[in-house]
PDB file of C-alpha atoms in Angstrom:
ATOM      1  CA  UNK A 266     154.640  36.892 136.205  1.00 94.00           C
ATOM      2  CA  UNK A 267     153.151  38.050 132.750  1.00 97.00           C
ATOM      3  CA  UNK A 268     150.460  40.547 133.084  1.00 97.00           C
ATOM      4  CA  UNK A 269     147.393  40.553 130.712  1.00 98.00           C
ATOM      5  CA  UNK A 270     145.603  43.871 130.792  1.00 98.00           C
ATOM      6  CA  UNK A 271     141.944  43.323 129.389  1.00 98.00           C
ATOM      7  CA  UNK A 272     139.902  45.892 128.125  1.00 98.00           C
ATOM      8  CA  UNK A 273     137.099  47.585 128.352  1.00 98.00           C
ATOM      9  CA  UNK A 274     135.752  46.205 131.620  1.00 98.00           C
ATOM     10  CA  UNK A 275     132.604  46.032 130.575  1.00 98.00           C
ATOM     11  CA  UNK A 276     130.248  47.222 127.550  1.00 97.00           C
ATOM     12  CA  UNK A 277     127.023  47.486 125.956  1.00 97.00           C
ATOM     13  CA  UNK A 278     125.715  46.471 122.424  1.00 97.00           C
ATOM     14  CA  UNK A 279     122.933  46.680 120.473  1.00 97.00           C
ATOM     15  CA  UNK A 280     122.216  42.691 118.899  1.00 97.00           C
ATOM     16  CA  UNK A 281     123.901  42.534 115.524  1.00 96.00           C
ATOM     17  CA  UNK A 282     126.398  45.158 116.205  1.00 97.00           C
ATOM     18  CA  UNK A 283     129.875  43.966 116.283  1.00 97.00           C
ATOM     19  CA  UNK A 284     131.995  44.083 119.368  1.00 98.00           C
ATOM     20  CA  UNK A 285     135.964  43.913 119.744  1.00 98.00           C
ATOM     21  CA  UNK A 286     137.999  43.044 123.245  1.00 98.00           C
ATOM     22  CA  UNK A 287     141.594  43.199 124.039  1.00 98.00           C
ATOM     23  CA  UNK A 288     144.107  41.675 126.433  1.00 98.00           C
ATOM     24  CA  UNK A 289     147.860  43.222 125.662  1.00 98.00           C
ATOM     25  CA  UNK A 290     150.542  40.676 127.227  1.00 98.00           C
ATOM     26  CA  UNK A 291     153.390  42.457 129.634  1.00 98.00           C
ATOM     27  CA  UNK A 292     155.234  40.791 127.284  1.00 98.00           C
ATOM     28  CA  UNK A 293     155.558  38.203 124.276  1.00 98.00           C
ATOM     29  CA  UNK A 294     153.626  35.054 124.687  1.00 98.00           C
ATOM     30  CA  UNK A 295     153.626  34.402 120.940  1.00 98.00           C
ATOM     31  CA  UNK A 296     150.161  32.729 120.538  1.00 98.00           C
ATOM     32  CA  UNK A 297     150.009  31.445 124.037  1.00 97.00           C
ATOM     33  CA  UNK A 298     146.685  33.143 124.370  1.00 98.00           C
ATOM     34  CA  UNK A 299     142.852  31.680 124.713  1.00 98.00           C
ATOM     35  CA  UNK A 300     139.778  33.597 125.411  1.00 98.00           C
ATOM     36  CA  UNK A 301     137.099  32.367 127.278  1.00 98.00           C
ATOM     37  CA  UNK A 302     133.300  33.096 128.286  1.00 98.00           C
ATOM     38  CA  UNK A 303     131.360  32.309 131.351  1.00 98.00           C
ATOM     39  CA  UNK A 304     127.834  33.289 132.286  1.00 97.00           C
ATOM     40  CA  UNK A 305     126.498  33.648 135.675  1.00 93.00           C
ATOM     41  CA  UNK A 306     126.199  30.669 137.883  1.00 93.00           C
ATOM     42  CA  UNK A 307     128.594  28.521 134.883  1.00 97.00           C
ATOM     43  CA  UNK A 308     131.968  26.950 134.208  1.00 98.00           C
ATOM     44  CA  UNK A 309     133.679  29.163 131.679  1.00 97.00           C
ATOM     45  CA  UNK A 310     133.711  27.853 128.202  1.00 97.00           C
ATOM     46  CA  UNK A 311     136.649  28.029 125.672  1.00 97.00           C
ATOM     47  CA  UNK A 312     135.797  29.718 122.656  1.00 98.00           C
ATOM     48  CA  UNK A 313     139.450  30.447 120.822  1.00 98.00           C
ATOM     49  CA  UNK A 314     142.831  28.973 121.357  1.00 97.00           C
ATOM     50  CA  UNK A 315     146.185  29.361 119.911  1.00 97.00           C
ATOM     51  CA  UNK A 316     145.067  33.220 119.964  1.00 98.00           C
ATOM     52  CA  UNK A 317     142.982  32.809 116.603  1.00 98.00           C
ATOM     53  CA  UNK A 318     142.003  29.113 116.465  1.00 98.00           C
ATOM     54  CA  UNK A 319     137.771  28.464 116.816  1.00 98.00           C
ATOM     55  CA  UNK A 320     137.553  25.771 119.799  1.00 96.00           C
ATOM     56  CA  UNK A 321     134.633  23.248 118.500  1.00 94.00           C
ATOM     57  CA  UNK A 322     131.136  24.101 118.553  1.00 96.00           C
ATOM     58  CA  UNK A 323     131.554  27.725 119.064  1.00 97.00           C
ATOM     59  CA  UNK A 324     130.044  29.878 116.294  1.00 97.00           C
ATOM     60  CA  UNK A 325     131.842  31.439 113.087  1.00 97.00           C
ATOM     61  CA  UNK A 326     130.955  34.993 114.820  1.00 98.00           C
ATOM     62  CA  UNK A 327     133.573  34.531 117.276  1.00 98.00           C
ATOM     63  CA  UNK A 328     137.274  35.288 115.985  1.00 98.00           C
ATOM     64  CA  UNK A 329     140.509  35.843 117.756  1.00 98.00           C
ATOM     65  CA  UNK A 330     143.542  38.034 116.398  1.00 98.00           C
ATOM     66  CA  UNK A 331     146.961  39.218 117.253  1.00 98.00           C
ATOM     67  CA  UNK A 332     148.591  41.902 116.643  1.00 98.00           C
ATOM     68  CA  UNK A 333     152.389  41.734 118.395  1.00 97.00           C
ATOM     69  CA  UNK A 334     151.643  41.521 122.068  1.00 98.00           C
ATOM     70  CA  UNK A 335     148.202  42.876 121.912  1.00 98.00           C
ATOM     71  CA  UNK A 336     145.075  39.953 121.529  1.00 98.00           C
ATOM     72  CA  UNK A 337     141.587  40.640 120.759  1.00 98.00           C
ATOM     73  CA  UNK A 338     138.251  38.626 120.686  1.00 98.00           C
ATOM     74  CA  UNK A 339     135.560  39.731 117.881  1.00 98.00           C
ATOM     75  CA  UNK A 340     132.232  39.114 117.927  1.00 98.00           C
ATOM     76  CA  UNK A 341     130.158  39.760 114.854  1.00 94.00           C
ATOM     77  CA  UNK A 342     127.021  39.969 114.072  1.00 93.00           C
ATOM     78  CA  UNK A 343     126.323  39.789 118.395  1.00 97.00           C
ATOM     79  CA  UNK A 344     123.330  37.530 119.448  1.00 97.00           C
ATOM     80  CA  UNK A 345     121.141  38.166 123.099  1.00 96.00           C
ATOM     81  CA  UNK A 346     123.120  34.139 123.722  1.00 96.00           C
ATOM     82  CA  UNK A 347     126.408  36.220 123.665  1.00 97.00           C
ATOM     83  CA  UNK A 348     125.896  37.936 127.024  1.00 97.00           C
ATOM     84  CA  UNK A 349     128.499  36.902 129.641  1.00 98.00           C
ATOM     85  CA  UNK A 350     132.270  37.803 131.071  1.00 98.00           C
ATOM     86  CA  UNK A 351     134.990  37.410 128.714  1.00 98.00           C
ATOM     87  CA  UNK A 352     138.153  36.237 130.192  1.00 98.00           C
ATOM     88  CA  UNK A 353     141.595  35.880 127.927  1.00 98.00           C
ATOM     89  CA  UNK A 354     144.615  33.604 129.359  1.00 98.00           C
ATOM     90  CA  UNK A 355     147.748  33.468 128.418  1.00 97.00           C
ATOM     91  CA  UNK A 356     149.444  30.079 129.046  1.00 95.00           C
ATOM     92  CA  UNK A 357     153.066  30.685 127.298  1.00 96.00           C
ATOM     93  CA  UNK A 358     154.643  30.496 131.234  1.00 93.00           C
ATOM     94  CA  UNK A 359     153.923  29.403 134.095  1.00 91.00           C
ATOM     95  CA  UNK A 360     152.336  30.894 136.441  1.00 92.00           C
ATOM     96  CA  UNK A 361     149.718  31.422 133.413  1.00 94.00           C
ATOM     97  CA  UNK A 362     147.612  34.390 134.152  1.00 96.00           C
ATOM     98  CA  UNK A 363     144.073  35.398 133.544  1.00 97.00           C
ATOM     99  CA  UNK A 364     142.754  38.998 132.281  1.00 98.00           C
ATOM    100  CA  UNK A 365     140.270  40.921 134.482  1.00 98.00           C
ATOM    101  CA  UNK A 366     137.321  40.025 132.316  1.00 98.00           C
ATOM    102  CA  UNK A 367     134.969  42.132 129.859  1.00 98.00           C
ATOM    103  CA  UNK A 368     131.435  41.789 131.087  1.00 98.00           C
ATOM    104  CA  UNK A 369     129.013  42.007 128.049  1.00 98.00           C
ATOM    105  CA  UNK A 370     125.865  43.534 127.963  1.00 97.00           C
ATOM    106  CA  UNK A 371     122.886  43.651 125.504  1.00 95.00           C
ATOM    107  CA  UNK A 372     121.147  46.534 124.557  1.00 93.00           C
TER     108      UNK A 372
ATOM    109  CA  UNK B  99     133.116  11.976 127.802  1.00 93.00           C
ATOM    110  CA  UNK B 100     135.183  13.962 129.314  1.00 95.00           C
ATOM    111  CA  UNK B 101     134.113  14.712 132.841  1.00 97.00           C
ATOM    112  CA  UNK B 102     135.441  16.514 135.926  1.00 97.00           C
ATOM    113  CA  UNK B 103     133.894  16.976 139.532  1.00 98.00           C
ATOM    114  CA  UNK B 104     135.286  18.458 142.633  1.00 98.00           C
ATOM    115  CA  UNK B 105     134.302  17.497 145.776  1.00 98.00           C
ATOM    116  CA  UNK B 106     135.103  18.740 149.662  1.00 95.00           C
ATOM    117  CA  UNK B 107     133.904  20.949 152.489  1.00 92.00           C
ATOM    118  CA  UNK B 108     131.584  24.257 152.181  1.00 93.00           C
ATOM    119  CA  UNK B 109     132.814  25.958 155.054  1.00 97.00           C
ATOM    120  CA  UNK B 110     136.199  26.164 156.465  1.00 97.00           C
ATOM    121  CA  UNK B 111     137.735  27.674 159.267  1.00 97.00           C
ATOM    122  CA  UNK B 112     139.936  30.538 158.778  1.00 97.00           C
ATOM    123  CA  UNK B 113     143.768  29.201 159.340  1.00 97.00           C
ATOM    124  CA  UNK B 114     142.384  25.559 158.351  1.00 98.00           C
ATOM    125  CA  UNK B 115     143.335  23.730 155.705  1.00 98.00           C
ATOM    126  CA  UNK B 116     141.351  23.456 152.831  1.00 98.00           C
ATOM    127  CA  UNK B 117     141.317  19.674 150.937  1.00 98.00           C
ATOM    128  CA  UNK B 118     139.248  19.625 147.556  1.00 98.00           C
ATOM    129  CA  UNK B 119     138.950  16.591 145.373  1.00 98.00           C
ATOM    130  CA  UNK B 120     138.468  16.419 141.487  1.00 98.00           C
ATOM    131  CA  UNK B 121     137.448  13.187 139.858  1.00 98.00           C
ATOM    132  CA  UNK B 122     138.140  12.725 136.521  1.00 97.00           C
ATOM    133  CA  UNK B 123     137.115  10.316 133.621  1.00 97.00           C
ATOM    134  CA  UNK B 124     136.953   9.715 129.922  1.00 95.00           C
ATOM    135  CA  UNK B 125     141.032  10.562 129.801  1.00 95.00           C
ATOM    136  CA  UNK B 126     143.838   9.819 131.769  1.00 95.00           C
ATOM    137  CA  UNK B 127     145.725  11.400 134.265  1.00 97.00           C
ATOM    138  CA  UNK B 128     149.260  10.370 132.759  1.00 96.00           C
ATOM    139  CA  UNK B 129     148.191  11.770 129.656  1.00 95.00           C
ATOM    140  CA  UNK B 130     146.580  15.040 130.550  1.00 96.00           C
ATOM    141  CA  UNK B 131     147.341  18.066 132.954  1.00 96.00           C
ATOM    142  CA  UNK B 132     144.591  19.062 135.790  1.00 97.00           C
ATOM    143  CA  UNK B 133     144.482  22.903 136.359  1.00 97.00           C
ATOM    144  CA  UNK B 134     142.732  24.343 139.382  1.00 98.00           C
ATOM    145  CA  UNK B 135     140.851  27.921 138.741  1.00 98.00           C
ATOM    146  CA  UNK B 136     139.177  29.607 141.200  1.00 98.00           C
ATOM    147  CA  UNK B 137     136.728  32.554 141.598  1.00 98.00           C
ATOM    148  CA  UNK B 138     135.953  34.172 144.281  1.00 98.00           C
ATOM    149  CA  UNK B 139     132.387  35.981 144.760  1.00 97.00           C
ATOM    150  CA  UNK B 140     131.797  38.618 142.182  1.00 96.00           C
ATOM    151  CA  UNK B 141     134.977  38.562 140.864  1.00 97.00           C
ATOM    152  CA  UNK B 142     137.249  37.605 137.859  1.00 97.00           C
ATOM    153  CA  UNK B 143     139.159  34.258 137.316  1.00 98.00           C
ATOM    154  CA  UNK B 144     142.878  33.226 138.865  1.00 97.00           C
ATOM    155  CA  UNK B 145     144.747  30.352 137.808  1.00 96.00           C
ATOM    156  CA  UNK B 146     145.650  28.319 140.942  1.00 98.00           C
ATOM    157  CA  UNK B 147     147.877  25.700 140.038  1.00 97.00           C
ATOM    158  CA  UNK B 148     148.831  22.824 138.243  1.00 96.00           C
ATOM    159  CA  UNK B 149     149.679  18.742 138.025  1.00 97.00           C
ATOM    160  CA  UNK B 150     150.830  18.052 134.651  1.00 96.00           C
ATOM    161  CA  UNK B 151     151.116  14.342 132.962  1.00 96.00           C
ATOM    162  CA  UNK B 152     154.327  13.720 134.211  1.00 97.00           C
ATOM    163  CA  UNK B 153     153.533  14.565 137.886  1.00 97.00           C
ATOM    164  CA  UNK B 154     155.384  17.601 138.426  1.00 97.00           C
ATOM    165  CA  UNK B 155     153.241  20.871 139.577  1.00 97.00           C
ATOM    166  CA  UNK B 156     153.830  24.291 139.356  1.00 95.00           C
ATOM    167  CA  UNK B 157     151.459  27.272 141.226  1.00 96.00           C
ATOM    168  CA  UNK B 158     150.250  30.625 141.260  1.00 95.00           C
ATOM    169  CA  UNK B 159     153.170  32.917 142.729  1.00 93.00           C
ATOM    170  CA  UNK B 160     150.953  34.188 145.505  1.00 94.00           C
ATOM    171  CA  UNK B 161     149.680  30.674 146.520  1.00 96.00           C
ATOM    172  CA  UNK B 162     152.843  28.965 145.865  1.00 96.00           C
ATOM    173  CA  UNK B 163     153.792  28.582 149.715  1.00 97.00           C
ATOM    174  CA  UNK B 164     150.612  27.459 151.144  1.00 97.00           C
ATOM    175  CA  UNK B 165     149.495  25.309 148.374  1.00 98.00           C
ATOM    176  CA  UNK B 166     149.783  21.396 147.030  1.00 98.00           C
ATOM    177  CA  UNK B 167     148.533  19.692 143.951  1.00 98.00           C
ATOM    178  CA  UNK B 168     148.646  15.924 143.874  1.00 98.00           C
ATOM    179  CA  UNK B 169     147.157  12.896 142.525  1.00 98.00           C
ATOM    180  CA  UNK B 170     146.015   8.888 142.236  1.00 98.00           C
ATOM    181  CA  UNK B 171     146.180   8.307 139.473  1.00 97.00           C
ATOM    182  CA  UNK B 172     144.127   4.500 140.069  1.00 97.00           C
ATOM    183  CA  UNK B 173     141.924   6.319 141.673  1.00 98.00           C
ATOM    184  CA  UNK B 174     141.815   9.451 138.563  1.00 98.00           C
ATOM    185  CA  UNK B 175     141.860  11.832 141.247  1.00 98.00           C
ATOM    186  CA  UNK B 176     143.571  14.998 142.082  1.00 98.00           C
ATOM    187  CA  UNK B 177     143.912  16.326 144.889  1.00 98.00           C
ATOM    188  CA  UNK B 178     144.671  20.828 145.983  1.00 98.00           C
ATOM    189  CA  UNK B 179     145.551  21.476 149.490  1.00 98.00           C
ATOM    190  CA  UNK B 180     145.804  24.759 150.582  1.00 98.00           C
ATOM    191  CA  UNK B 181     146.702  25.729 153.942  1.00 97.00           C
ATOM    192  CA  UNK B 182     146.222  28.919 156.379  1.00 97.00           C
ATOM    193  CA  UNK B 183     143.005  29.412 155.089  1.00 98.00           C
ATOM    194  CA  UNK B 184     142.187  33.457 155.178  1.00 97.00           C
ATOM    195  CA  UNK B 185     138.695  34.835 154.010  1.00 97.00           C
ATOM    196  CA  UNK B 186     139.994  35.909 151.069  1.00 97.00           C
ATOM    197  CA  UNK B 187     140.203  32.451 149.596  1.00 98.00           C
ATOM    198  CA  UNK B 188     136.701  32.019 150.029  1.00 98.00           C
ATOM    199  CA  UNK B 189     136.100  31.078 146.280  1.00 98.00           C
ATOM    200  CA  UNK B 190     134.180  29.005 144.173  1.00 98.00           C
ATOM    201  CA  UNK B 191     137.250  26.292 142.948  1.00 98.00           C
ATOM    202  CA  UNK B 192     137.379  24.263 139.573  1.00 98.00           C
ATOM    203  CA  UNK B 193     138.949  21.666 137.728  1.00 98.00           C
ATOM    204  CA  UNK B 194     139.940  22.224 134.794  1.00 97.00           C
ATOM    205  CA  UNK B 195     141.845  19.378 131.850  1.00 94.00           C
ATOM    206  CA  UNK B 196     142.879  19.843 128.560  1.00 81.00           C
ATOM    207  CA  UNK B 197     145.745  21.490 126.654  1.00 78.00           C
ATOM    208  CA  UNK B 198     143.586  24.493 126.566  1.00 84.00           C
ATOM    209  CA  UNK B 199     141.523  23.840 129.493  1.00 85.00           C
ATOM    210  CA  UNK B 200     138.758  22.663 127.469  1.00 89.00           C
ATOM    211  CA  UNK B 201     136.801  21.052 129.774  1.00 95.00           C
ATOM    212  CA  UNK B 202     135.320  22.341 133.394  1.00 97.00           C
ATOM    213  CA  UNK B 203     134.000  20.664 136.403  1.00 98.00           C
ATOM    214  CA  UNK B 204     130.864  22.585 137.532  1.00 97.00           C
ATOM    215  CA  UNK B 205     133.215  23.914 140.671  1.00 98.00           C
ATOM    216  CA  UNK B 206     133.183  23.589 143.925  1.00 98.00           C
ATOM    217  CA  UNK B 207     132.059  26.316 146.127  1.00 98.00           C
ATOM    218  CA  UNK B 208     134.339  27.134 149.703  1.00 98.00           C
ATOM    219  CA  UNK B 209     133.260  29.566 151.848  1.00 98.00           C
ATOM    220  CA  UNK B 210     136.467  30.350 154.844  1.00 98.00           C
ATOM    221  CA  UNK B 211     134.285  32.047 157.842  1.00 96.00           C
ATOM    222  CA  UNK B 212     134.378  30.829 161.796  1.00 94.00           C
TER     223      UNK B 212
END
């Protein structure tokens, strides 16, 4: 199974400040990769596909890039709305695998 | 719209089998792939399985010999079955559609405890 290593667990920013997470694949999954958000008590909700592709509705802030096997999620300019887990996916082979989530916090 | 909702027992006994429900609408079943996701109290996400367009499924490694994805598609449901029920797959379970799992029922929450 392909392992997706998500990082930092959790962290803390001020509003405005911009924030980067990372997932790095055990291996290539090309741009097999989505990241998604959830917030307490919710469904998760995509926010990038295709590993740098804006799902619709979800604000210009968000941004996805890739860099060989390693992924990361940007958030700029973060709002107090942005609070929540973070969750990247790869989906390149099956069994398609989940990172251990990046819980985001205001300051 | 697209809309998902799972259905199925709170509680189940440990060793059990566990039978959940999703019913789908606004797309079809022979056109789209049903995921199931669950979560399980205070922790992170795990892809369960899979029925894709065609019919065929595929699972989670570690759930692969206790567990069954199905559908009707008349009916646009799917079906998970999971069997041997342990505490540790006390979870809350969604549905999930979409090439990119787009769209989310609002889950389904199983508890396993005697």
């Amino acid at each position: 199974d392909i392992q997706m290593t998500q990082s930092p667990a959790s962290l803390s920013a001020s509003p405005e400040e911009i924030v980067t997470i990372t997932c790095q694949a055990s291996q290539d999954i090309g741009n097999w990769l989505a990241w998604y958000q959830q917030k307490p008590g919710k469904s998760p909700q995509l926010l990038i596909y295709s590993a740098t592709s804006l799902a619709d509705g979800i604000p210009s802030r968000f941004s996805g890039s890739r860099s060989g096997t390693q992924y990361s999620l940007k958030i700029s300019r973060l709002q107090v709305e942005d609070t929540g887990i973070y969750y990247c996916l790869q989906r390149y082979s099956n069994p398609w695998t989940f990172g251990g989530g990046t819980k985001l916090e205001l300051k | 719209q697209v809309q998902l909702k799972e259905s199925g027992p709170g509680l189940v006994q440990p060793s059990q089998t566990l039978s959940l429900t999703c019913t789908v609408s606004g797309f079809s079943l022979t056109s789209n792939s049903v995921h199931w996701v669950r979560q399980p109290p205070g922790k992170g996400l795990e892809w369960v399985g899979a029925i894709w367009s065609g019919g065929s499924t595929d699972y989670n490694s570690a759930l692969k010999s206790r567990l069954s994805i199905s559908r009707d598609t008349s009916k646009s449901q799917v079906f998970l079955k999971m069997n041997s029920l342990q505490t540790e797959d006390t979870a809350i379970y969604f549905c999930t559609t979409g090439g990119v799992m787009d769209a989310w029922g609002q889950g389904a929450s199983v508890t396993v405890s005697s």
